[in-house]
Structures are given as structure tokens and as C-alpha cells.
Amino acid sequence: MKILVTGGLGFIGSHVVVELQNEGFEVVIIDNLSNSTIDVLKGITDITNMEPIFEKIDLREKGSVKDFFKRHKDINGVVHFAASKAVGESVDKPLVYYENNLNSLIYLLQELQKKESSYFIFSSSCTVYGEADALPITESALVKKAKSPYGNTKQIGEEIIMDTCKVVSGMNAIALRYFNPIGAHNSIKIGELPIGTPQNLVPFITQTAIGKREQLLVFGNDYPTGDGTCIRDYIHVVDLAKAHVMALKRLIQGSNQDNFEVFNIGTGKGSSVLEVIRAFENVSKTKLNYKIVGRREGDVIAAYADTTKANTVLGWKSKLSLKDALSSAWKWELNNS
Ligand code: UD1
């Protein structure tokens, strides 16, 4: 079966393409290369011995999306990653984020709704929960008002899909709400490639350890947590990628209970920033240069997943540890430098 992966050369997308090809799916990638490079295609091909079809398309161009589906009439499964994801940038450029993240989604759904049956996996985020009232966070936790245009595009994106699935018979979708994806493929042929200064913790740690950055700033140690730093649920990107394959198979097999479902994808375990630093120092046998500074605006205190629904309904469970993830992220950094 042929599957379209939009943003398939990005960090999570590329790992999903690998897992899909390993499971026998034929993959077509659309990517506009705005936050990825064409070299990733080689990494995917080396790992799987199979070169996915690649088309450089910008999904904001409605005509190109239409034309793509005219040329690939046999595609009715889509895993959609193509979107902008920098929280801070979204505050400065809201219209860029709303246009990029929402228009592309709408154009894809407009094409899929013409089909007798279609399957859609949406890349969502735990950011939809904001500062949750209870931990661990279940899928029934309230969706709080988003703190950034980026977060808002994930909330609105889910609503657009839900509303569409209500009226388009034959359209089935799953939104996966990721916690904090980190790490790299164990082949070290694909991984995270932040352009410019990394905004996320783990790439900043590895770049500091290798000397590309002078010092890691730890944003706040006065939070009401064990050691005062924020707590997150760091999930290995390969585990996360496998969840997409399971979600897609669930839809294809018709095992879904509803035509729009959501699942939390995390490990269920929270780690503080200082715990991540210690774990990284252990696996890399390096000493990290870091300094505690003030809080970063918009950060929630703690977020980790209740994975019961993913475990029991989707049949997916994370297998790799924080140590595995940090070790692969470090090998990836060493290899890239
Ligand atoms: C952020 C977004 C989330 C988004 C994800 C995608 C917020 C509130 N959340 O997650 O919606 O899906 O990125 O990339 O913006 N930290 C430091 N120093 C650094 C970087 C991070 O101390 O240089 C700390 C942060 O304060 C936080 C933790 O590390 O406590 C994780 O940060 P990060 O990797 O940026 O992820 P989130 O903020 O959880």
C-alpha cells in the first residue's frame, strides 16, 4: 500500500518513513526542504535498502496538492508532519504559522475527502494540554487555551480533522499527541538536524558537549518539582515512529472505535532537566557546561503521559529508555561533527 508522508525528510517524518518501509509500505515523501535537507533521503535509503519517491512540493500551494493527488490516484493513506514547529518564532510570525500549518492541512483533507476511504495520521502535541490539572496526563484532560500560535495550530488542526471526519464518510483519522521526542536512529544515518540555534533541550545539550555551543542555559530551578527544574516525558523517536505505523494499521484494518481518535505518545515517565543532564553526562562520559538562569516564558512545570490508552487500545508501548535515546543523540552529534 502506498502512503504519503508529508514532511518526510524532517526529524520525526524520516524515522516514520523508515518504519513504514520496514513494514512493507511503499512511501511517497512530500517535503519543501524548508527545515530539512535532501541528504536525509540517502540516510533513509541506506537504512531500508529502498528509496522512497520524493517530491519537493510546498503544501501551501493548493494547485500543487491537487496536482499531486491527480498523479497519485492510488494514495489514500497520509501521515502528515509538514508544519512549522518553533514555539518562539510562532509568536513573532503568527500568520506564517497559521498559513503553513493550517492551509496545508485543509488542502490535504480536501483531496482526501474525494476518496471512498482514506486514512489520516496527524502529528499533534502534548502542548494542547498546557499546564495540565493532573499528572500523568490522560487523553481526557482538558485542552487548555494555547500559549502560542504554534500550539494553537495543533489544537485547531485536531478540530479541523475531527469536524471533517464527522461529515466525510470513509475518512478515518488519528491524532498522536507527542510528548518530547529525542534521539536518533540506531544506524546513526538519520537524526535531528536543527537549523540554527536549537530551541529544544537535547540538541542543545549535545551541541554544547561537542563544543558548538559554549554553555547550556537551564531555564529555571525554582519550579515546584523535586530539584526545581521542569519535568518532561522524553520519548525515543524510533519508539514514536513505530506508534505511527500502528495507528495507520489500526485505521486500515478498521479496528478504530471512532473515526477520529487521539492517543498520547510518551513513555509515561517524567524526567527533570537536571536528570536529563546527569543521564547525558553518564552516557557520554563528558562533563556538561551549564548554568541555571531564569525561567523561559511559556514553559509548563511538568508534563508526562498516561500511556494506558496507547498501551491497551493502540497496542503500542515505548521500549527504549532515556539512556538509549541520549546515547543515540550523542552518537548522532559525534557523527555529524
Ligand atoms: C516545546 C514546546 C512544545 C513543542 C516542542 C516541539 C513549549 C512550552 N513547548 O516543548 O509545544 O511541541 O517544543 O519542539 O514551548 N530547556 C532548558 N534549556 C534549553 C532548552 C530547554 O533548560 O536550552 C528546558 C525547558 O525549559 C524545558 C525542557 O528543557 O523544561 C524541555 O524543553 P524543550 O526541549 O524546548 O521542549 P518543550 O518546551 O517541552
XYZ file of N, CA and C and ligand atoms in Angstrom, residues 85 87 125 127 150 180 199-201 204 216-219 230 232 234 273 296 298-300, ligand 1:
105
model
N 7.454 24.438 13.542
C 7.337 23.950 14.920
C 8.092 24.740 15.979
N 8.236 27.286 18.685
C 7.243 27.978 19.516
C 7.475 29.499 19.521
N 0.506 17.345 19.536
C 1.496 17.590 20.588
C 0.832 17.659 21.958
N 1.375 19.773 23.876
C 1.205 21.195 24.128
C -0.289 21.554 24.203
N 1.821 28.444 17.552
C 2.185 27.068 17.195
C 1.247 26.078 17.894
N 7.936 14.568 24.426
C 9.157 15.208 23.899
C 10.035 14.216 23.126
N 16.333 25.045 19.805
C 15.434 25.559 20.839
C 15.163 24.478 21.883
N 15.343 23.218 21.489
C 14.984 22.105 22.368
C 16.184 21.621 23.169
N 15.871 21.016 24.304
C 16.904 20.692 25.292
C 17.996 19.746 24.763
N 20.458 20.941 22.190
C 21.314 21.977 22.792
C 22.377 21.320 23.674
N 25.058 25.459 28.120
C 23.609 25.240 28.145
C 23.011 26.107 29.243
N 21.948 26.806 28.909
C 21.242 27.565 29.949
C 20.067 26.719 30.418
N 20.003 26.465 31.708
C 18.874 25.714 32.273
C 17.842 26.740 32.723
N 16.662 26.663 32.102
C 15.654 27.701 32.332
C 14.865 27.465 33.623
N 12.077 21.856 35.359
C 10.839 21.338 34.735
C 10.940 19.853 34.405
N 9.627 16.689 31.966
C 9.050 16.321 30.670
C 9.167 14.814 30.481
N 10.455 12.358 27.911
C 11.313 12.284 26.725
C 11.166 10.910 26.086
N 15.000 18.477 33.993
C 16.107 18.938 33.141
C 17.448 18.472 33.737
N 11.982 30.243 31.323
C 11.660 30.611 29.939
C 10.143 30.810 29.863
N 6.454 30.730 29.020
C 5.585 29.750 28.348
C 5.834 28.312 28.749
N 6.926 28.036 29.486
C 7.206 26.651 29.878
C 6.206 26.172 30.930
N 5.699 24.948 30.758
C 4.847 24.373 31.800
C 5.762 23.690 32.829
C 8.422 22.620 23.210
C 7.031 23.130 23.107
C 6.138 22.060 22.548
C 6.622 21.612 21.230
C 8.037 21.166 21.329
C 8.475 20.943 19.894
C 6.691 24.846 24.850
C 6.019 25.137 26.140
N 6.542 23.584 24.393
O 8.425 21.602 24.199
O 4.841 22.584 22.380
O 5.811 20.577 20.747
O 8.845 22.138 21.959
O 9.775 21.155 19.666
O 7.341 25.660 24.276
N 15.346 23.765 28.404
C 16.438 24.373 29.025
N 17.397 24.923 28.234
C 17.349 24.915 26.858
C 16.227 24.293 26.248
C 15.247 23.732 27.050
O 16.520 24.410 30.251
O 18.238 25.453 26.213
C 14.317 23.149 29.250
C 12.954 23.786 29.066
O 12.778 24.850 29.943
C 12.038 22.591 29.378
C 12.841 21.370 28.906
O 14.192 21.818 28.851
O 11.850 22.491 30.744
C 12.400 20.864 27.563
O 12.385 21.935 26.649
P 12.180 21.716 25.074
O 13.083 20.662 24.586
O 12.241 23.058 24.426
O 10.706 21.130 24.959
P 9.317 21.696 25.490
O 9.416 23.096 25.926
O 8.784 20.712 26.476
